[in-house]
PDB file of C-alpha atoms in Angstrom:
ATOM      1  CA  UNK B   1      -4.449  -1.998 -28.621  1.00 89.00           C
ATOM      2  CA  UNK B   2      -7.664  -1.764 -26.330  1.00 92.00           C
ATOM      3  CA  UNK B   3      -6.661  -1.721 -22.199  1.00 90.00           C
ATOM      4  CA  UNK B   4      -9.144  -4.885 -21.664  1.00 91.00           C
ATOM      5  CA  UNK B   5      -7.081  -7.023 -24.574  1.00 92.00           C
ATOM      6  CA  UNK B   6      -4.526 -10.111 -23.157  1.00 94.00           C
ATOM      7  CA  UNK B   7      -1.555  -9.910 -23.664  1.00 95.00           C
ATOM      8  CA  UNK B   8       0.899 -12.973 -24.698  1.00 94.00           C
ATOM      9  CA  UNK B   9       3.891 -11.043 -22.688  1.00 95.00           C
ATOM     10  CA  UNK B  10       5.853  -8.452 -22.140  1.00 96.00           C
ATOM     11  CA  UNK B  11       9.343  -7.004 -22.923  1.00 96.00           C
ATOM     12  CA  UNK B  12      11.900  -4.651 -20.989  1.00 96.00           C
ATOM     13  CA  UNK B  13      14.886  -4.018 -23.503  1.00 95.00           C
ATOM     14  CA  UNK B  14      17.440  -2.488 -21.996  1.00 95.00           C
ATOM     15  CA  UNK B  15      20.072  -0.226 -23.769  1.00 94.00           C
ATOM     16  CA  UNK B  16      23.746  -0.909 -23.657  1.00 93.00           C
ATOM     17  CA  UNK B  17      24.710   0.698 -20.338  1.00 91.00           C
ATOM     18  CA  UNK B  18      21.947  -1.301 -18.753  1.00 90.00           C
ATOM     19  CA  UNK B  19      20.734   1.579 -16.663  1.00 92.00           C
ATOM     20  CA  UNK B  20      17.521   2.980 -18.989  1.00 95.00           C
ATOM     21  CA  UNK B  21      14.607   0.423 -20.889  1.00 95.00           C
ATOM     22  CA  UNK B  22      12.112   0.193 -23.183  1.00 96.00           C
ATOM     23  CA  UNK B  23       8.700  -1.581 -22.117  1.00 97.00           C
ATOM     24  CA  UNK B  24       7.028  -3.076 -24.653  1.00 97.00           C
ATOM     25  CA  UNK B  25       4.085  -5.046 -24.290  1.00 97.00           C
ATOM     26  CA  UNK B  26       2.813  -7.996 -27.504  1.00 95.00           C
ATOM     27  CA  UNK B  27      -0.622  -9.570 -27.924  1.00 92.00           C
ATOM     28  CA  UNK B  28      -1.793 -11.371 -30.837  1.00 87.00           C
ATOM     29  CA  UNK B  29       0.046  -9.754 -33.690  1.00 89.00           C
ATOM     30  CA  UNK B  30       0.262  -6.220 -32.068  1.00 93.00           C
ATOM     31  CA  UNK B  31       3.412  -5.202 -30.769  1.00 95.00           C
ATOM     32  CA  UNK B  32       3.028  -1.265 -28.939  1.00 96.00           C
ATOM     33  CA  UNK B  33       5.755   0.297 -26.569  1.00 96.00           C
ATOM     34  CA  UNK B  34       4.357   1.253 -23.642  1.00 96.00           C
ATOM     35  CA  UNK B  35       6.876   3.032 -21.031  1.00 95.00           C
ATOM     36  CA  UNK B  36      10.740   3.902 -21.402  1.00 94.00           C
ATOM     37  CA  UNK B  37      12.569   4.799 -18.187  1.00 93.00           C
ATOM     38  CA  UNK B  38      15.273   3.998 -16.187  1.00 94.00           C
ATOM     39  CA  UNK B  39      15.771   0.238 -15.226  1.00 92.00           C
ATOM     40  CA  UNK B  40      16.052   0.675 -11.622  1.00 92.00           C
ATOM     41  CA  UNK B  41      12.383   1.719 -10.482  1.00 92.00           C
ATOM     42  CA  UNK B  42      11.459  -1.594 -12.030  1.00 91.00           C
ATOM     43  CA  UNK B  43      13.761  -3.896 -10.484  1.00 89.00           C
ATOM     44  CA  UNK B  44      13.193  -2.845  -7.247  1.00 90.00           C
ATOM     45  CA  UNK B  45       9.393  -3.461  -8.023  1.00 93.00           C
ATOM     46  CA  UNK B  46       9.678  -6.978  -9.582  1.00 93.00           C
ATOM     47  CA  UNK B  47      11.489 -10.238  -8.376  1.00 92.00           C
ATOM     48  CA  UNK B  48      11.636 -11.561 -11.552  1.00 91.00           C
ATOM     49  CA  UNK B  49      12.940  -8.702 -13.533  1.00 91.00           C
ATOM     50  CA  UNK B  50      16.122  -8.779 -10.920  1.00 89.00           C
ATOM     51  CA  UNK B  51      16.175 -12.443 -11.345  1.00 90.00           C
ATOM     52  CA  UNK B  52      16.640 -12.008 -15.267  1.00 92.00           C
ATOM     53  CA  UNK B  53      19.352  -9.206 -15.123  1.00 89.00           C
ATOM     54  CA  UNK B  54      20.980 -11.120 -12.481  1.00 87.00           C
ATOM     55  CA  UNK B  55      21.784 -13.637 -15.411  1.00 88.00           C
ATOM     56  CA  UNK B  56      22.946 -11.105 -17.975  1.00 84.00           C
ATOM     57  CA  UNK B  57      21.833 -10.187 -21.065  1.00 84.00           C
ATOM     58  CA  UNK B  58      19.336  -6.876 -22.436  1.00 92.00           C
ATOM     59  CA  UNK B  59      16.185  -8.412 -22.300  1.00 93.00           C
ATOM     60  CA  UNK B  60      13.419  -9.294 -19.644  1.00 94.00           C
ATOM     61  CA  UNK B  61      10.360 -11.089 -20.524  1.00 95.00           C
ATOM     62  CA  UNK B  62       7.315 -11.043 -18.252  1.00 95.00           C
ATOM     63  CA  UNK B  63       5.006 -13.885 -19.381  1.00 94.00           C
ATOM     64  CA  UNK B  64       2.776 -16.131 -17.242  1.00 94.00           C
ATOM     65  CA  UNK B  65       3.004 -19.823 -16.959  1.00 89.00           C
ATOM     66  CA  UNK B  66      -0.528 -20.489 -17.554  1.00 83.00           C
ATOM     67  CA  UNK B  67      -1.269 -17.661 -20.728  1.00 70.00           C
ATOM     68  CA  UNK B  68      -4.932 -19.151 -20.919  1.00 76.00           C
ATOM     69  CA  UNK B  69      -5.651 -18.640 -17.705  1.00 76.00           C
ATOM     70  CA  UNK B  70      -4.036 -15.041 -17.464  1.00 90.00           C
ATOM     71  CA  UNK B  71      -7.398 -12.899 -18.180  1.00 92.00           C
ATOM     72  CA  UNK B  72      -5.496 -10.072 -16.110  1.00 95.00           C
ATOM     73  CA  UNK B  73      -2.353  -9.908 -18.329  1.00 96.00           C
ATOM     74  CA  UNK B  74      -3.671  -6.744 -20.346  1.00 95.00           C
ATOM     75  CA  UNK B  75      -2.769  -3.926 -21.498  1.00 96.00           C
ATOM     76  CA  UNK B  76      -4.996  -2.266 -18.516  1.00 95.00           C
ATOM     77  CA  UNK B  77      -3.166  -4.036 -16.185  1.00 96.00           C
ATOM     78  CA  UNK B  78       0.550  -3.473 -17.318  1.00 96.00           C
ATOM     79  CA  UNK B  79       0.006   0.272 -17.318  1.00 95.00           C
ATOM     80  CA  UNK B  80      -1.707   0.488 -13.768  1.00 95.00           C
ATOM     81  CA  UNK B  81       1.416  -1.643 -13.117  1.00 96.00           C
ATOM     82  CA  UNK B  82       3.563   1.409 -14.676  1.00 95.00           C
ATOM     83  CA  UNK B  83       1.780   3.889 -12.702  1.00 93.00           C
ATOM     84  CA  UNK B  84       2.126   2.535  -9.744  1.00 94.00           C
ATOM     85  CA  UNK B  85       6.271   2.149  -9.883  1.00 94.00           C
ATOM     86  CA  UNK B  86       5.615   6.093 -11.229  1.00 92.00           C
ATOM     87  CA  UNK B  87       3.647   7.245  -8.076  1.00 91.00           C
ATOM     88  CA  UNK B  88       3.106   4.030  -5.305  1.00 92.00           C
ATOM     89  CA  UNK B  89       2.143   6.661  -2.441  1.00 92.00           C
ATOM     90  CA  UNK B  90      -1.365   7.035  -4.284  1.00 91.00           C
ATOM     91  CA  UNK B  91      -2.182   3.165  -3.959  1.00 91.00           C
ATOM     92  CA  UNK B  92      -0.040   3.057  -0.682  1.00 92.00           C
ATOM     93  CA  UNK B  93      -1.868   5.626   1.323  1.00 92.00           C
ATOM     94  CA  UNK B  94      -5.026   3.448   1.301  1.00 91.00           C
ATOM     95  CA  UNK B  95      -4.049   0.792   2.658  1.00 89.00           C
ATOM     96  CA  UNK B  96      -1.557   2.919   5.261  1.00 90.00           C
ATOM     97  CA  UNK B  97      -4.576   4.614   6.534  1.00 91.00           C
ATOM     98  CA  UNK B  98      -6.531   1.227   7.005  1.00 90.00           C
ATOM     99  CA  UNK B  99      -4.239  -0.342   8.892  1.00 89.00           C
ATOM    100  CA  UNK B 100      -4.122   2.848  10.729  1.00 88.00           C
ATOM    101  CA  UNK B 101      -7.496   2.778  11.462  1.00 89.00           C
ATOM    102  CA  UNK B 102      -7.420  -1.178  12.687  1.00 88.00           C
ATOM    103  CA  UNK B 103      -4.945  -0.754  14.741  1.00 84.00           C
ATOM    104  CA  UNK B 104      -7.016   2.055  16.459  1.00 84.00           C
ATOM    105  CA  UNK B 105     -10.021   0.632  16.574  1.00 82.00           C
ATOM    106  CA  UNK B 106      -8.286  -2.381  18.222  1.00 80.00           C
ATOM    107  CA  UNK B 107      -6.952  -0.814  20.795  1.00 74.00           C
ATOM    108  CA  UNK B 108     -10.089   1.730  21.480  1.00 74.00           C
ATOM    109  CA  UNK B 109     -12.657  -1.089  21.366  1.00 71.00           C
ATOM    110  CA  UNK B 110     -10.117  -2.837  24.232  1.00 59.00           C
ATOM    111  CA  UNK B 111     -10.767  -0.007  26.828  1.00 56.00           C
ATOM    112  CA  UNK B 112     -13.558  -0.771  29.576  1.00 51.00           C
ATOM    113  CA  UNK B 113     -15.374   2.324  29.869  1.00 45.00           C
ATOM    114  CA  UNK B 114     -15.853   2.514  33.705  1.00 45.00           C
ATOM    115  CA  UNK B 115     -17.130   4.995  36.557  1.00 40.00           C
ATOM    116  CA  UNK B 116     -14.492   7.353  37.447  1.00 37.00           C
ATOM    117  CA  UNK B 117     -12.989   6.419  40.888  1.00 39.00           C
ATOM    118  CA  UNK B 118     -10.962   8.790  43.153  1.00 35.00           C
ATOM    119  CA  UNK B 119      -7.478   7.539  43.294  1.00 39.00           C
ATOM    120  CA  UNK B 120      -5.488   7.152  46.588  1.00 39.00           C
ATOM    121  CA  UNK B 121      -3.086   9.802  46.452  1.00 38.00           C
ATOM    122  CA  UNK B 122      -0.733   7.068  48.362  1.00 38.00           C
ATOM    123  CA  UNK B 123      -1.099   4.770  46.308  1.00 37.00           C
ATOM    124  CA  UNK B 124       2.184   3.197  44.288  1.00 39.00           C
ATOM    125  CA  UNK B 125       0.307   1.437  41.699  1.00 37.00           C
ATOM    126  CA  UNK B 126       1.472   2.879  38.486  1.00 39.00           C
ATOM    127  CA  UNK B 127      -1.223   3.079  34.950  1.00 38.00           C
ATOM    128  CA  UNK B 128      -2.824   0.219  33.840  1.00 40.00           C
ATOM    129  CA  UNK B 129      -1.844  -1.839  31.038  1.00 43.00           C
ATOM    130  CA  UNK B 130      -4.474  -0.460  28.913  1.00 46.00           C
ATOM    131  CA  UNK B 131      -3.890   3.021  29.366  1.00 46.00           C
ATOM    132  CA  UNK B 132      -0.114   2.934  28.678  1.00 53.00           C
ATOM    133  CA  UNK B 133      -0.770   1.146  25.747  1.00 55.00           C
ATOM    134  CA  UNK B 134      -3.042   3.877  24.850  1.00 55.00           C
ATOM    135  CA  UNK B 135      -0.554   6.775  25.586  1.00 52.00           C
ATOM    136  CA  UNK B 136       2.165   4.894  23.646  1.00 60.00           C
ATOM    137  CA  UNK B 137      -0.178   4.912  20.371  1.00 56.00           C
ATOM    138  CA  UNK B 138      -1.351   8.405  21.391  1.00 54.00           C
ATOM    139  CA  UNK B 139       2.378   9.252  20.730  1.00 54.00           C
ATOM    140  CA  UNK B 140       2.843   7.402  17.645  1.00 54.00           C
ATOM    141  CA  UNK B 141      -0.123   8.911  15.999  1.00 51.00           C
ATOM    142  CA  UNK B 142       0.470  12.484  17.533  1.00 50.00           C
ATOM    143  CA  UNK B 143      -2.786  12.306  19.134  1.00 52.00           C
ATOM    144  CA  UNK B 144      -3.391  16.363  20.658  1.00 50.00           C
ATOM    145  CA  UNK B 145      -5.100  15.733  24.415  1.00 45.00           C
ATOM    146  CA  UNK B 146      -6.895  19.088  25.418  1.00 46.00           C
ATOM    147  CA  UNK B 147      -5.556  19.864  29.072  1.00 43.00           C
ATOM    148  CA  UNK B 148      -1.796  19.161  28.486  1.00 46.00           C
ATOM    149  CA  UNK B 149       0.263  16.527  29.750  1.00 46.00           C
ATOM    150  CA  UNK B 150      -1.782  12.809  29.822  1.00 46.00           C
ATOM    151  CA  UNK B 151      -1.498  11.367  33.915  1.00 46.00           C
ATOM    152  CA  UNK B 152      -2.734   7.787  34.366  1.00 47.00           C
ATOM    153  CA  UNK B 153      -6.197   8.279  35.842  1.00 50.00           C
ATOM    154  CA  UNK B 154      -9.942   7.750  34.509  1.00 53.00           C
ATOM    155  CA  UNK B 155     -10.172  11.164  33.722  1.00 65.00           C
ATOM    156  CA  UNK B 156      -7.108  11.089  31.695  1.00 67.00           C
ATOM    157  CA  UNK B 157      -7.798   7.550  30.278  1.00 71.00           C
ATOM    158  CA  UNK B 158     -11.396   9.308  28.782  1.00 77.00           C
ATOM    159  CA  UNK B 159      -9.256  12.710  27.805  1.00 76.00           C
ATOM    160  CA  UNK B 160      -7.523  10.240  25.527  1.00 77.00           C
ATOM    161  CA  UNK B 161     -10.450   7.850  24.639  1.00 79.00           C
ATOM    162  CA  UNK B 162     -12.029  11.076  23.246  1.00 81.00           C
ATOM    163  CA  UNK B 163      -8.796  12.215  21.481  1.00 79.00           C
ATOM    164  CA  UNK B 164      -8.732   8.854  19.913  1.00 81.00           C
ATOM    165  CA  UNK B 165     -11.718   9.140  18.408  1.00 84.00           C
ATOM    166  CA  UNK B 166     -11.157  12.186  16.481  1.00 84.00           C
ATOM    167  CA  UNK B 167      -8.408  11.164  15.346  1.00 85.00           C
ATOM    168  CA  UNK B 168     -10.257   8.321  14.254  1.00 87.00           C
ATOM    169  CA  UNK B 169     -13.000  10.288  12.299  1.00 89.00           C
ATOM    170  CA  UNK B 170     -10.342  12.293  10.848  1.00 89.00           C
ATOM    171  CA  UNK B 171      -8.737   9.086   9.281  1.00 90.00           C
ATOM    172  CA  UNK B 172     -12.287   7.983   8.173  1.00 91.00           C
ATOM    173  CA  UNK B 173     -12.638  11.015   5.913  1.00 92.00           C
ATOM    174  CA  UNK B 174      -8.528  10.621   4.717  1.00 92.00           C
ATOM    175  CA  UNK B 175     -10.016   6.925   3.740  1.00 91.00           C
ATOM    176  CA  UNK B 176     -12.273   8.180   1.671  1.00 92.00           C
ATOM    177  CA  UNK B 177     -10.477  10.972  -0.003  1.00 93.00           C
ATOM    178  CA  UNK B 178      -7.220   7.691  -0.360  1.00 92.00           C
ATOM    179  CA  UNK B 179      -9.840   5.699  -1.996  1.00 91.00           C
ATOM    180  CA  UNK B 180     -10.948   8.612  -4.184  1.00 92.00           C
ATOM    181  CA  UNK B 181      -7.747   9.202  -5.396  1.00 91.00           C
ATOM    182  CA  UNK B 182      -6.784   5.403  -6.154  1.00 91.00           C
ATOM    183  CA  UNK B 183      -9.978   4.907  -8.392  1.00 91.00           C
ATOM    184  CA  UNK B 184      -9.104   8.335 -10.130  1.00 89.00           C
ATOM    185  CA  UNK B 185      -5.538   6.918 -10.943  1.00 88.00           C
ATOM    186  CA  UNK B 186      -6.849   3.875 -11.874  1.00 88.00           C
ATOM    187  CA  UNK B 187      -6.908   1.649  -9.095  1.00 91.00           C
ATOM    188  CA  UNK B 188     -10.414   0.280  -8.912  1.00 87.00           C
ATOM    189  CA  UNK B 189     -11.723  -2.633  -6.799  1.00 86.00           C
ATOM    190  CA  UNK B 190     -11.892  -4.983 -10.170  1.00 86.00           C
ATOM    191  CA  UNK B 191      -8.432  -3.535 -11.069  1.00 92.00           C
ATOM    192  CA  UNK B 192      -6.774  -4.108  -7.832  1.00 93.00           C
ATOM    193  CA  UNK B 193      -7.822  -7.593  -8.443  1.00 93.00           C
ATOM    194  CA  UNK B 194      -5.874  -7.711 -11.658  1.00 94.00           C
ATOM    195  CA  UNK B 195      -2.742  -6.272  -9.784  1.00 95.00           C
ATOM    196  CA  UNK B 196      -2.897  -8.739  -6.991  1.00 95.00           C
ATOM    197  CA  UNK B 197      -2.796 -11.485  -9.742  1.00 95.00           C
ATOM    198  CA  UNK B 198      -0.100  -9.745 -11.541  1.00 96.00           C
ATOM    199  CA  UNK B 199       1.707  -9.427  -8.184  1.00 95.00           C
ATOM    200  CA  UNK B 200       1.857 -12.841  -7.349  1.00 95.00           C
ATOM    201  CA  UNK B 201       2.778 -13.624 -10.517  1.00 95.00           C
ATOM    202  CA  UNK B 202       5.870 -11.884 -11.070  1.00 94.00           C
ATOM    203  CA  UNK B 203       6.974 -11.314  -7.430  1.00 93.00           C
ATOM    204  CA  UNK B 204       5.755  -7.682  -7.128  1.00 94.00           C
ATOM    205  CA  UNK B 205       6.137  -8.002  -3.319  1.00 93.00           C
ATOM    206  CA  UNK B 206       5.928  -4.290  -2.925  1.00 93.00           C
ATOM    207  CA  UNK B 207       2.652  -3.593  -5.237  1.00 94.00           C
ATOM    208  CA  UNK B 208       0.922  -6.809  -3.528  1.00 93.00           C
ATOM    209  CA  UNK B 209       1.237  -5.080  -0.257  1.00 91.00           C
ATOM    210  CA  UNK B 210      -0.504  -2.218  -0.917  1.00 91.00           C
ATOM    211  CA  UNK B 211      -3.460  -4.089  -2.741  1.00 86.00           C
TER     212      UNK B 211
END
């Protein structure tokens, strides 16, 4: 069976104990195993798999509603599917570091960039807003700032800004070498289309997440 060809559906068959399966996967007249492992990896990864078990019985069936509409139901698709219950962190690190990178961006592209001022060394006002808000990500990314500990003024606030940013061209380049990886394994822009399909399909809450 070629990867591109539809399938009609698909079959877990699980042994006695419950605990192991067999995937199979049937289109036209062609019925091929595809996977055997234990049952657990896939349950956790698809809503309607639990769903079935939850009812009894040594079979699950995957099968859309609308099968002449289901152009992603291949063999392509079922496997990527496979892979991705095998090894998730591959598909999941690209969209970790994106959101990484967002959320940076966000919070850089927030900051006024503004004269430095001398501070009254009387003065009780504590850091701005901004700049705590910047510290507190500094922390949760374990942004390095050169001159040790980060104090509340401009100076500090464009130690940081600075920091920041390579951070943020560091995560550029980890994008690219995430995205590298995911098309190597598979995980294409025209097959993550197929997954996100598949995903909504069969309640793959986990999969549709990192598409």
């Amino acid at each position: 069976m070629k990867r591109d060809s539809q399938l009609d559906f698909a079959i877990f068959q699980l042994t006695p104990t419950r605990t192991r399966c067999e995937l199979y996967i049937c289109g036209g007249c062609i019925t091929e195993k595809l996977a055997s492992g234990l049952v657990k990896p896939f349950l956790d990864h698809l809503r309607t798999a639990e769903e079935q078990i939850a009812r009894g019985g040594y079979l699950v069936r995957l099968e859309p509603p609308d099968s002449n509409g289901a152009s992603w139901f291949t063999k392509g698709t079922m496997e990527r599917f496979v892979r991705f219950v095998s090894t998730p962190e591959v598909l999941e690190r690209v969209s970790t570091v994106e959101m990484e990178l967002i959320q940076l961006e966000e919070a850089m592209g927030a900051q006024p960039i503004e004269p430095l001022q001398v501070e009254d060394q009387n003065s009780k006002a504590g850091p701005s807003a901004g700049l705590e808000n910047l510290i507190s990500l500094s922390k949760t990314w374990h942004v390095s700032v050169d001159g040790g500990e980060i104090g509340t003024g401009e100076n500090s606030k464009m130690r940081l800004l600075r920091a920041l940013d390579a951070r943020r061209t560091v995560l550029q380049k980890e994008q690219g070498m995430a995205f590298a990886r995911a098309a190597a394994a598979g995980f294409g822009m025209e097959e993550i289309v197929d997954l996100i399909a598949f995903a909504q399909c069969f309640g793959a809450t986990r999969l549709r997440e990192a598409c």
